[in-house]
Short mmCIF file of C-alpha atoms in Angstrom, two decimals:
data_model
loop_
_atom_site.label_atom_id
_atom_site.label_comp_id
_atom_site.label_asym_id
_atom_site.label_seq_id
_atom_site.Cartn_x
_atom_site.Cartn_y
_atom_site.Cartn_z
CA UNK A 1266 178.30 128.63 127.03
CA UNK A 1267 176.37 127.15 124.39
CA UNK A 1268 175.52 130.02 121.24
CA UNK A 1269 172.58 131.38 120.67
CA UNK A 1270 169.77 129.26 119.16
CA UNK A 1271 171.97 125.90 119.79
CA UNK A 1272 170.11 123.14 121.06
CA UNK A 1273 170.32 122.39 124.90
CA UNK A 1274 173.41 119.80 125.67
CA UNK A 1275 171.43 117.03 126.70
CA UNK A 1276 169.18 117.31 123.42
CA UNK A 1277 172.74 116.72 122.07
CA UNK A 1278 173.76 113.85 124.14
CA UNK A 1279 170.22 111.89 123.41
CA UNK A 1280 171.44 110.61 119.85
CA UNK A 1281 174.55 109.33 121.51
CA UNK A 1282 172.65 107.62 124.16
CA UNK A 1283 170.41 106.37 122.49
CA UNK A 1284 173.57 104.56 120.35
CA UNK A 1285 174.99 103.50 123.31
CA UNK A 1286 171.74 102.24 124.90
CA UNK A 1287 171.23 100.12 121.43
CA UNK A 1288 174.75 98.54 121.67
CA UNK A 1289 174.90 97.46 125.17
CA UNK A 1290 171.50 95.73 124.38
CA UNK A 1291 172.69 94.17 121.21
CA UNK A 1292 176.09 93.41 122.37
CA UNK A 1293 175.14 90.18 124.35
CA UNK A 1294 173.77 89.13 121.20
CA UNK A 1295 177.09 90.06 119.22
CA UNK A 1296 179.14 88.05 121.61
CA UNK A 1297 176.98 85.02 121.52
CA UNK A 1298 176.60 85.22 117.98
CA UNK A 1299 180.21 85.30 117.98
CA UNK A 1300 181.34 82.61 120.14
CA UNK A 1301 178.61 80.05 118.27
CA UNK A 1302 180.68 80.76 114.93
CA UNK A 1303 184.10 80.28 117.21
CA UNK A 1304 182.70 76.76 118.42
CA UNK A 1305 181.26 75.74 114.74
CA UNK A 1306 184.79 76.30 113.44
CA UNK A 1307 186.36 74.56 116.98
CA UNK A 1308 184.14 72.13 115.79
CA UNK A 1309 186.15 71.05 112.65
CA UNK A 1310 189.73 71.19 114.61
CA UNK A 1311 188.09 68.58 117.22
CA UNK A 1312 187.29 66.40 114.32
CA UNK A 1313 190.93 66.80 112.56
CA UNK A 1314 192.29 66.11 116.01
CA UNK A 1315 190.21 63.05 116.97
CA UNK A 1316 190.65 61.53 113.73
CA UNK A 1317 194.56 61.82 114.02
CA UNK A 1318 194.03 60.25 117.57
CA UNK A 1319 192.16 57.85 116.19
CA UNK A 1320 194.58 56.54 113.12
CA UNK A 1321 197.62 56.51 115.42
CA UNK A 1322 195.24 54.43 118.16
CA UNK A 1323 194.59 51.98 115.09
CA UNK A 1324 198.09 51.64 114.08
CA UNK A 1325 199.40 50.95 117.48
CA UNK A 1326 196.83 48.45 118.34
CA UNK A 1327 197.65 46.55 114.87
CA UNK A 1328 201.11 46.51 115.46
CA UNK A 1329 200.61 45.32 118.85
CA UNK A 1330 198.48 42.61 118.08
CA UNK A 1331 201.24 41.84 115.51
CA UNK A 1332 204.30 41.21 118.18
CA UNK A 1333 201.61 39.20 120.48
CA UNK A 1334 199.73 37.19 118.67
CA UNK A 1335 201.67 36.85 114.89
CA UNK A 1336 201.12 38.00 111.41
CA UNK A 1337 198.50 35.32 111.00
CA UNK A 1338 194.61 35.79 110.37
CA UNK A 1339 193.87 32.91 112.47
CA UNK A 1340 196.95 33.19 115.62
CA UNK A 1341 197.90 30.06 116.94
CA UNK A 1342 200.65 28.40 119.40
CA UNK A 1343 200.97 29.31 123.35
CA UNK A 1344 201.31 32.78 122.72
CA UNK A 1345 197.84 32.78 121.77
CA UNK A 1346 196.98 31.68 125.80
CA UNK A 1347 199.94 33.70 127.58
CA UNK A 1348 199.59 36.44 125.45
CA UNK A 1349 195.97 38.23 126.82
CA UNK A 1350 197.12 37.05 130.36
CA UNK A 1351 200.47 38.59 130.92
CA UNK A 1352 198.83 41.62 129.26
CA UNK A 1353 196.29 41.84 131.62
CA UNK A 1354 198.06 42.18 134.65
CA UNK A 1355 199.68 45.15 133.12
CA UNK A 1356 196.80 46.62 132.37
CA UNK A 1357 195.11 46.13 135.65
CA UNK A 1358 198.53 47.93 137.36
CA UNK A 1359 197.88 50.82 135.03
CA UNK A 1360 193.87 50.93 135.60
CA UNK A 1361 194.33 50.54 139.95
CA UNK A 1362 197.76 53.27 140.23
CA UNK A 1363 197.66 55.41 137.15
CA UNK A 1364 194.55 55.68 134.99
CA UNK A 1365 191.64 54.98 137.21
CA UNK A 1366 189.32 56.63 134.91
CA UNK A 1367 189.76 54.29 132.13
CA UNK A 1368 188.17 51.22 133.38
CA UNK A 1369 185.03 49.97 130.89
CA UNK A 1370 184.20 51.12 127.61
CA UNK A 1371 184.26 55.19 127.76
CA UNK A 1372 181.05 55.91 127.08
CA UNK A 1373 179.36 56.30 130.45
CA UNK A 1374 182.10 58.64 131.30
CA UNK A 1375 181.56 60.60 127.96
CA UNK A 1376 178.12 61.41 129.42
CA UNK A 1377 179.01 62.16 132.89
CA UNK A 1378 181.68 64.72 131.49
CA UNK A 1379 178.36 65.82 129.71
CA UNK A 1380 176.28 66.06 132.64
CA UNK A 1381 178.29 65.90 136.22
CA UNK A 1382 181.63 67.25 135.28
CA UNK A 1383 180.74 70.71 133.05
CA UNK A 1384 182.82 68.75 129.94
CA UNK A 1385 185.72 68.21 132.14
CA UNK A 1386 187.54 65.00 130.90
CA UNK A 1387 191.72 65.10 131.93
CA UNK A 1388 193.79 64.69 129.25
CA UNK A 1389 195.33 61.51 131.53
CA UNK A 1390 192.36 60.21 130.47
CA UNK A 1391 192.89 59.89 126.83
CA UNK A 1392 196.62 59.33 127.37
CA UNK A 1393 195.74 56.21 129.66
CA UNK A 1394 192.46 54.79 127.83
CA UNK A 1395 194.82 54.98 124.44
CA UNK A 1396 197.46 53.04 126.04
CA UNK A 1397 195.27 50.09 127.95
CA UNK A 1398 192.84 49.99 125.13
CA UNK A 1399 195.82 49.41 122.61
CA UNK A 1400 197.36 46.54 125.00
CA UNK A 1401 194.09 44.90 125.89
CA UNK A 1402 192.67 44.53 122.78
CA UNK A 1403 195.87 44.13 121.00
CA UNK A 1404 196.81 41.21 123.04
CA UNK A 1405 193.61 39.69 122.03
CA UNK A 1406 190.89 40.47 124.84
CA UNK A 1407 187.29 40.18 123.15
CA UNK A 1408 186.74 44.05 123.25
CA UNK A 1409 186.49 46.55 120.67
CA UNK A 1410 188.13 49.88 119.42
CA UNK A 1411 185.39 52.01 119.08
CA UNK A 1412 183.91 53.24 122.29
CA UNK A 1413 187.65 53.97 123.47
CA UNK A 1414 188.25 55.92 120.07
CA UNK A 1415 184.83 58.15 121.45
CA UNK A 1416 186.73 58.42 124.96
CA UNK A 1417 189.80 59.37 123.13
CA UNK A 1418 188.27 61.63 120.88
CA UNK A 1419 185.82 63.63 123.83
CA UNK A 1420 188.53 63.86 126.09
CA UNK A 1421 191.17 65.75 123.29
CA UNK A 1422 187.91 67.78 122.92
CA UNK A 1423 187.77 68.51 126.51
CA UNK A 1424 191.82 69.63 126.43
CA UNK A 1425 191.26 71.70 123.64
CA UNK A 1426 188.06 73.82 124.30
CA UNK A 1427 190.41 74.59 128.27
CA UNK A 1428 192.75 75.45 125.56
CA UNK A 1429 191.02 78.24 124.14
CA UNK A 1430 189.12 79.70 127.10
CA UNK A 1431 185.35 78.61 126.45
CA UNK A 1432 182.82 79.90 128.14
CA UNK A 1433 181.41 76.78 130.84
CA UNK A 1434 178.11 76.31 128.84
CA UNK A 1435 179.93 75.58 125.51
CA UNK A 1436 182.95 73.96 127.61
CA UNK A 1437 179.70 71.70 129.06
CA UNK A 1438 178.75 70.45 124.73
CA UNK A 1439 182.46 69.82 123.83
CA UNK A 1440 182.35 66.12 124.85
CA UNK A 1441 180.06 64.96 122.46
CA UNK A 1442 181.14 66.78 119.92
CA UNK A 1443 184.51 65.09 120.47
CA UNK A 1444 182.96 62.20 121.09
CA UNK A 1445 181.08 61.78 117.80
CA UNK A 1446 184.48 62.95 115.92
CA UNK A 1447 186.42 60.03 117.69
CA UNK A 1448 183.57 57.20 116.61
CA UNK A 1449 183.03 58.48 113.64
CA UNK A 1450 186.84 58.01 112.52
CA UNK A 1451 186.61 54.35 114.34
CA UNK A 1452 183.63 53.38 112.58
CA UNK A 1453 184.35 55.36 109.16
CA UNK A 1454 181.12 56.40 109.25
CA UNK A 1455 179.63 60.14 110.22
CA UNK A 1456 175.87 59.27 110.10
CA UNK A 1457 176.20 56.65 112.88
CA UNK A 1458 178.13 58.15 115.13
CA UNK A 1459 175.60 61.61 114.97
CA UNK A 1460 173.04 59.01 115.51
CA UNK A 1461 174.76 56.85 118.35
CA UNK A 1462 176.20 60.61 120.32
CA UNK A 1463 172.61 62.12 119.97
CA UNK A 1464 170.58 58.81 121.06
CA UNK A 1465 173.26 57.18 123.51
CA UNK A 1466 175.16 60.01 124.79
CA UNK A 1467 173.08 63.33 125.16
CA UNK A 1468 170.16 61.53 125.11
CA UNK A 1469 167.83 63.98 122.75
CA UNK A 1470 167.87 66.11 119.89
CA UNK A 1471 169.34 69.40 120.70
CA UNK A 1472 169.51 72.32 117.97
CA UNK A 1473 172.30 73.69 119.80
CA UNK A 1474 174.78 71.60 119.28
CA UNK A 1475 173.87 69.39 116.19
CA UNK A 1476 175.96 71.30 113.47
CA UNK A 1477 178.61 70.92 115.86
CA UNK A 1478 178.24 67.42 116.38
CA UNK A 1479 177.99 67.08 112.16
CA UNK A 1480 180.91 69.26 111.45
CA UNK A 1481 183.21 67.21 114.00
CA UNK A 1482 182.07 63.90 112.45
CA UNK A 1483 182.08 64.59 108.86
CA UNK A 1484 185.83 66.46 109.39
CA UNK A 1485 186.81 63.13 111.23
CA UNK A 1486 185.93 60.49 108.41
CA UNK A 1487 187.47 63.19 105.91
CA UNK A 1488 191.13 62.94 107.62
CA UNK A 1489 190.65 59.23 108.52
CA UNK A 1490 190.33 58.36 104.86
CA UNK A 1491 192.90 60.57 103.95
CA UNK A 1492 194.93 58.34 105.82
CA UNK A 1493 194.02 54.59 106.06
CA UNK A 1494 191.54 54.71 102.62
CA UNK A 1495 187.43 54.33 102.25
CA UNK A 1496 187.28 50.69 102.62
CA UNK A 1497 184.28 49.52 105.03
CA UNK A 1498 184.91 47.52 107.92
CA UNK A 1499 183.90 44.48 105.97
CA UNK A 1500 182.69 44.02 101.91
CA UNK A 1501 179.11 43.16 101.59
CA UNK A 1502 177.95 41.12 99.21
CA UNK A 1503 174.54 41.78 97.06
CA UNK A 1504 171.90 41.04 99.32
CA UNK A 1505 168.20 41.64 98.64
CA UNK A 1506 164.47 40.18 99.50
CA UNK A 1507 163.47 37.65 97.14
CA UNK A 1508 160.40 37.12 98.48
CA UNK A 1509 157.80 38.22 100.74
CA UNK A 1510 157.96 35.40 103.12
CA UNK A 1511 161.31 36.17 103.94
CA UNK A 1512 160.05 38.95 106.40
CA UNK A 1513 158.74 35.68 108.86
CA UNK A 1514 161.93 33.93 108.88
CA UNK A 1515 164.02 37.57 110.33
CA UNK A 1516 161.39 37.59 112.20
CA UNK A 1517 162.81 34.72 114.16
CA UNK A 1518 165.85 35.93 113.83
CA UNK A 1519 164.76 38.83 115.81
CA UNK A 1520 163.29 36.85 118.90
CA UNK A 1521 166.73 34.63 119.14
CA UNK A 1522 168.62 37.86 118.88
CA UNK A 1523 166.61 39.67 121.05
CA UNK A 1524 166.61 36.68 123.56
CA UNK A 1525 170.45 36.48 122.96
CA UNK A 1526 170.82 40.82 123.71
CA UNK A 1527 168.98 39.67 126.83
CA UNK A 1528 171.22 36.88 128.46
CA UNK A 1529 174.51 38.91 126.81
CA UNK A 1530 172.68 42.08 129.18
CA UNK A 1531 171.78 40.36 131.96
CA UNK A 1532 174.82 38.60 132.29
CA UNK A 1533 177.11 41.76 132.57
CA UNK A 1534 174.81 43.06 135.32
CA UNK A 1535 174.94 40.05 136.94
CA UNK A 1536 178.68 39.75 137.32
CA UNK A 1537 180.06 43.56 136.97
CA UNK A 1538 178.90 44.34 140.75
CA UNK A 1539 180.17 41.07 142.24
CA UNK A 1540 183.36 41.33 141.01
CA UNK A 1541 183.41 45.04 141.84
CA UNK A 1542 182.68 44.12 145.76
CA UNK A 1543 185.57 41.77 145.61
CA UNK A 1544 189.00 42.33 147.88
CA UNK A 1545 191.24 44.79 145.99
CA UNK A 1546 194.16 42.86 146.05
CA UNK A 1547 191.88 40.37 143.35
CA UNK A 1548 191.34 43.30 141.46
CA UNK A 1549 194.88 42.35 139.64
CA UNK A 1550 193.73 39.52 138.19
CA UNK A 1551 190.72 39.89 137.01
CA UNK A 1552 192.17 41.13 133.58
CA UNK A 1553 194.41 38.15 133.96
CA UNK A 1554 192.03 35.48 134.30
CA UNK A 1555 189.85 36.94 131.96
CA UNK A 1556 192.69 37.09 129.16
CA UNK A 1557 193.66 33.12 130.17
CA UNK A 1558 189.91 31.96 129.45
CA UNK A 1559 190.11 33.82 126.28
CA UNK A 1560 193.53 32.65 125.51
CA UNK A 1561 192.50 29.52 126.20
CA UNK A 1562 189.50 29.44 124.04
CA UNK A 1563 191.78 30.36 121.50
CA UNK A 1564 194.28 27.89 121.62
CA UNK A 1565 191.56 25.33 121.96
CA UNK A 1566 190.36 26.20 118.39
CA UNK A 1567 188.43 29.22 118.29
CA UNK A 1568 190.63 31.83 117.83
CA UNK A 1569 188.02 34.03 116.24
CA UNK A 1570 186.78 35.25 119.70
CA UNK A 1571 190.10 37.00 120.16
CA UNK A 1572 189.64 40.93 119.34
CA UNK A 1573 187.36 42.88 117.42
CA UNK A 1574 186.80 40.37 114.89
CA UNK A 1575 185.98 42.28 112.07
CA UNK A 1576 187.99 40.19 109.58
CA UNK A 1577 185.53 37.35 110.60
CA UNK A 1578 182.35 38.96 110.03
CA UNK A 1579 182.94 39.61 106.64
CA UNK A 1580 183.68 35.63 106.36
CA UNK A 1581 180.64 34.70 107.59
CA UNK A 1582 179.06 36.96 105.04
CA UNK A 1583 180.65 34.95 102.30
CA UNK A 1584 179.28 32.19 103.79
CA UNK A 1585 182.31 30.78 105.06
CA UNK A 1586 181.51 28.79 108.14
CA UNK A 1587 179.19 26.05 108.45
CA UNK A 1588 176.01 27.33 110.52
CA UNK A 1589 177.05 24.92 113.32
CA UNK A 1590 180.40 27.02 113.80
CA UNK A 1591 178.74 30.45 114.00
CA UNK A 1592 176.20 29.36 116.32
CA UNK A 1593 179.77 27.90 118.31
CA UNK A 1594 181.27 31.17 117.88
CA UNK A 1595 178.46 33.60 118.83
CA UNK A 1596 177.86 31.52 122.37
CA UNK A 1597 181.40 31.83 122.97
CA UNK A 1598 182.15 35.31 121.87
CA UNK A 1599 179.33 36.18 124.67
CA UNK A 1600 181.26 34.27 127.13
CA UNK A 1601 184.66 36.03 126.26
CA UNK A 1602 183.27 39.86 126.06
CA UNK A 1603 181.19 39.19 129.47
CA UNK A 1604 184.07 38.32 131.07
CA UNK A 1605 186.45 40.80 129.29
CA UNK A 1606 184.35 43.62 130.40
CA UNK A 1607 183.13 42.72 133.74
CA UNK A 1608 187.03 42.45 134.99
CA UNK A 1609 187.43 46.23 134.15
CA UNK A 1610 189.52 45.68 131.37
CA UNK A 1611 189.05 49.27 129.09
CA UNK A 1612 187.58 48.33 125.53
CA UNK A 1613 184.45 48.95 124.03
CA UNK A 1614 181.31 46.53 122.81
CA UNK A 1615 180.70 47.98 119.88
CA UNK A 1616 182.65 45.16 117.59
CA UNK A 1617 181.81 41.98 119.90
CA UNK A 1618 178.01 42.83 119.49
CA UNK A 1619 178.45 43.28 115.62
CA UNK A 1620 180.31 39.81 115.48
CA UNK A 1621 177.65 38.14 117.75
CA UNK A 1622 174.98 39.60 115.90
CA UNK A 1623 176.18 38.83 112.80
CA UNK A 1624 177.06 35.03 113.73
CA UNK A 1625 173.60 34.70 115.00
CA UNK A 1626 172.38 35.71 111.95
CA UNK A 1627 174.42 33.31 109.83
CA UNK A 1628 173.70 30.73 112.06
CA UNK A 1629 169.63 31.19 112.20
CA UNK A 1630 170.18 31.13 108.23
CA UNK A 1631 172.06 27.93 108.13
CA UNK A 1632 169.68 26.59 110.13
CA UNK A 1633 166.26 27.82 108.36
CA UNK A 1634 168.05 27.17 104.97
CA UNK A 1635 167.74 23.31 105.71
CA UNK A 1636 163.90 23.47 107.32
CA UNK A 1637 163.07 25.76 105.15
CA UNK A 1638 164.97 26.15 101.88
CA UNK A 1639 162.42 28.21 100.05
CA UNK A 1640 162.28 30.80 102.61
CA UNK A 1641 165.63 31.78 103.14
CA UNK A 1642 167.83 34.24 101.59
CA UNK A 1643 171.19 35.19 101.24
CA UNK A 1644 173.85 34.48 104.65
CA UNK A 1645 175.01 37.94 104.31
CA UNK A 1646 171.12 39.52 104.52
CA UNK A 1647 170.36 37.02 107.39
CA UNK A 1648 174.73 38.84 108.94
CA UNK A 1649 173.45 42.41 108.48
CA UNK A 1650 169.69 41.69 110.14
CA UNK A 1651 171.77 40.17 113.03
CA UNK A 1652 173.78 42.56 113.64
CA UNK A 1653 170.87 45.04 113.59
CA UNK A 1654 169.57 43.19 116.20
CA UNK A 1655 172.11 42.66 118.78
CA UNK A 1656 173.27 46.36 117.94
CA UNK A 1657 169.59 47.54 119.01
CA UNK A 1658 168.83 45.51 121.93
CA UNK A 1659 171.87 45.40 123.34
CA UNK A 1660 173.15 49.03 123.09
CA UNK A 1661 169.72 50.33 123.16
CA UNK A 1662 170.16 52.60 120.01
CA UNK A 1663 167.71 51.57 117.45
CA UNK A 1664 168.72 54.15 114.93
CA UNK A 1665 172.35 54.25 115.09
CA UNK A 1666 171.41 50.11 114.36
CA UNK A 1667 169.82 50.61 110.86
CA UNK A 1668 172.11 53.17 109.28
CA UNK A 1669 175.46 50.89 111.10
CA UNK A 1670 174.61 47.85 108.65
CA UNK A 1671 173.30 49.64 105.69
#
């Protein structure tokens, strides 16, 4: 029995239940508060961990490129033919029997892990796109490193956030965030890969997962440049607008690069399905053929086409082709990524639109500079516009364009 004068014992109990009412009403908000902090710090292991990826992806594809095609800037000799075609014949055994999911650049499957797959991306993924993107481009196929490094770097996000238990609607956001860690370290450059993941690859701005996606990035570049230094991808020179009329000659350089991101487009769509409905059997060389015609184009000269072709971009800057060759090697370097990527060979487009871009440019300079001598600038203005273009009309990622070339 309760003493005299005591309150009644569920006048006692209210206080308590009114404390236990409050918490089981606040305690959704306590766990999601919670598990935001856990994936904001997740966040910055995804970026240590792509960036890692990334560095030994670099290495390996430099040192493969070494034993294929030599130590020299400019390869030359039969290996420079052979080399891309024995290659690709491996790699199209490893895309048909083992890695199916690495064929093309990485970034359409980045956004259906996004969308289809709740952030699902198997970690034979990344194993198998580092491993063909390494021999393909390594061997000299015209393809680039970065959309593979975003592949590489959403799918290790992917592994890690099964790792930990995450709930399925953060488990859904983990592939961009990898995915901006992975291009960020490729492209040493945080700003543009936020830009390119939020325009290219979840498609709008989201609150919800844009410190994650800037957390990931900036970690990435941090670790990267702990490792291979700060340098750009290539130096540019000073490069400023002299004068006013200026603005009418890029403007030309905009239609041709516009008209070029148009044919370059088109061309892709043209072939990718054809080959696609082809006999399985010719799947196997596709690669193959592809990696003779660029071999080929190599020996024959124009071994600038081979690879990413960074190393040549920044001679063109410092005006170190005549405009005839650039305008040689942007038409070619067209020919060798369409066919590069429409025979499923994995590699991104990233770098070959950069280089043609940035050809164009010098070329369209070269070109104006001798109609037109008081109207032109600098080469490496006319190599930065350029690749602004192609970037943007190509890629469809206008922003990601400006802050890529500044």
């Amino acid at each position: 029995m309760s003493s005299p004068g005591a309150p009644p014992l569920d006048e006692r109990a209210r206080p308590q239940i009114r404390v236990s009412y409050r918490r089981a009403l606040t305690w959704p908000l306590h766990f999601a508060f919670q598990e935001e902090r856990f994936f904001l710090i997740l966040s910055v292991f995804i970026g240590i961990f792509s960036a890692l990826a990334v560095v030994c992806f670099r290495l390996a594809m430099e040192w493969c490129r070494l034993k294929m095609l030599g130590p020299r800037i400019t390869p030359s000799g039969w290996h420079v033919m052979l080399a891309p075609a024995a290659v690709g014949l491996v790699v199209a055994v490893l895309v048909l029997h083992v890695f199916p999911a690495v064929r093309g650049s990485g970034v359409n499957q980045t956004k259906a892990a996004l969308y289809i797959y709740n952030g699902y991306i198997p970690f034979r993924t990344v194993i198998g796109k580092f491993v063909t993107s390494v021999l393909a481009i390594g061997s000299g196929q015209s393809l680039g490193p970065e959309d593979p490094s975003l592949q590489i770097g959403a799918g290790l996000a992917s592994a890690l956030g099964r790792r930990v238990k995450l709930s399925r609607d953060k488990l859904r956001l983990i592939a961009p965030v990898g995915a901006a860690a992975g291009l960020a370290a490729a492209f040493n450059a945080p700003v543009s890969a936020v830009l390119f993941v939020i325009e290219e690859v979840i498609g709008r701005w989201s609150a919800g997962i844009l410190g994650s996606v800037v957390l990931s990035a900036i970690s990435s570049v941090v670790v990267m440049r702990s490792f291979l230094g700060s340098e750009p991808m290539f130096r540019i020179p000073p490069a400023a607008l002299i004068r006013p009329q200026e603005l009418l000659a890029y403007g030309i350089l905009g239609l041709v690069g516009g008209l070029s991101a148009v044919v370059f487009s088109h061309a892709i769509d043209f072939l990718r399905p054809r080959l696609k409905a082809m006999p399985r059997w010719t799947q196997y060389f596709q690669p193959a053929i592809a990696g003779l015609l660029i071999g080929t184009i190599g020996f024959l000269g124009f071994p600038q086409i081979m690879g990413a072709g960074y190393e040549y971009i920044d001679q063109a800057m410092h005006n170190q082709f005549t405009w005839e060759m650039l305008g040689i090697l942007a038409g070619l370097k067209i020919v060798a990524t369409t066919v590069s990527f429409v025979s499923g060979t994995p590699g991104g487009m990233f770098a070959p639109t950069l280089f043609i871009g940035a050809m164009l440019g010098g070329a369209v300079s070269g070109v104006e500079r001798h109609l037109f001598p008081h109207l032109t600038g600098s080469v490496a203005t006319y190599c930065l516009v350029g690749m602004g273009v192609l970037f943007a009309g190509f890629l469809r990622a206008p922003m990601t364009s400006v802050f890529m070339v500044l």
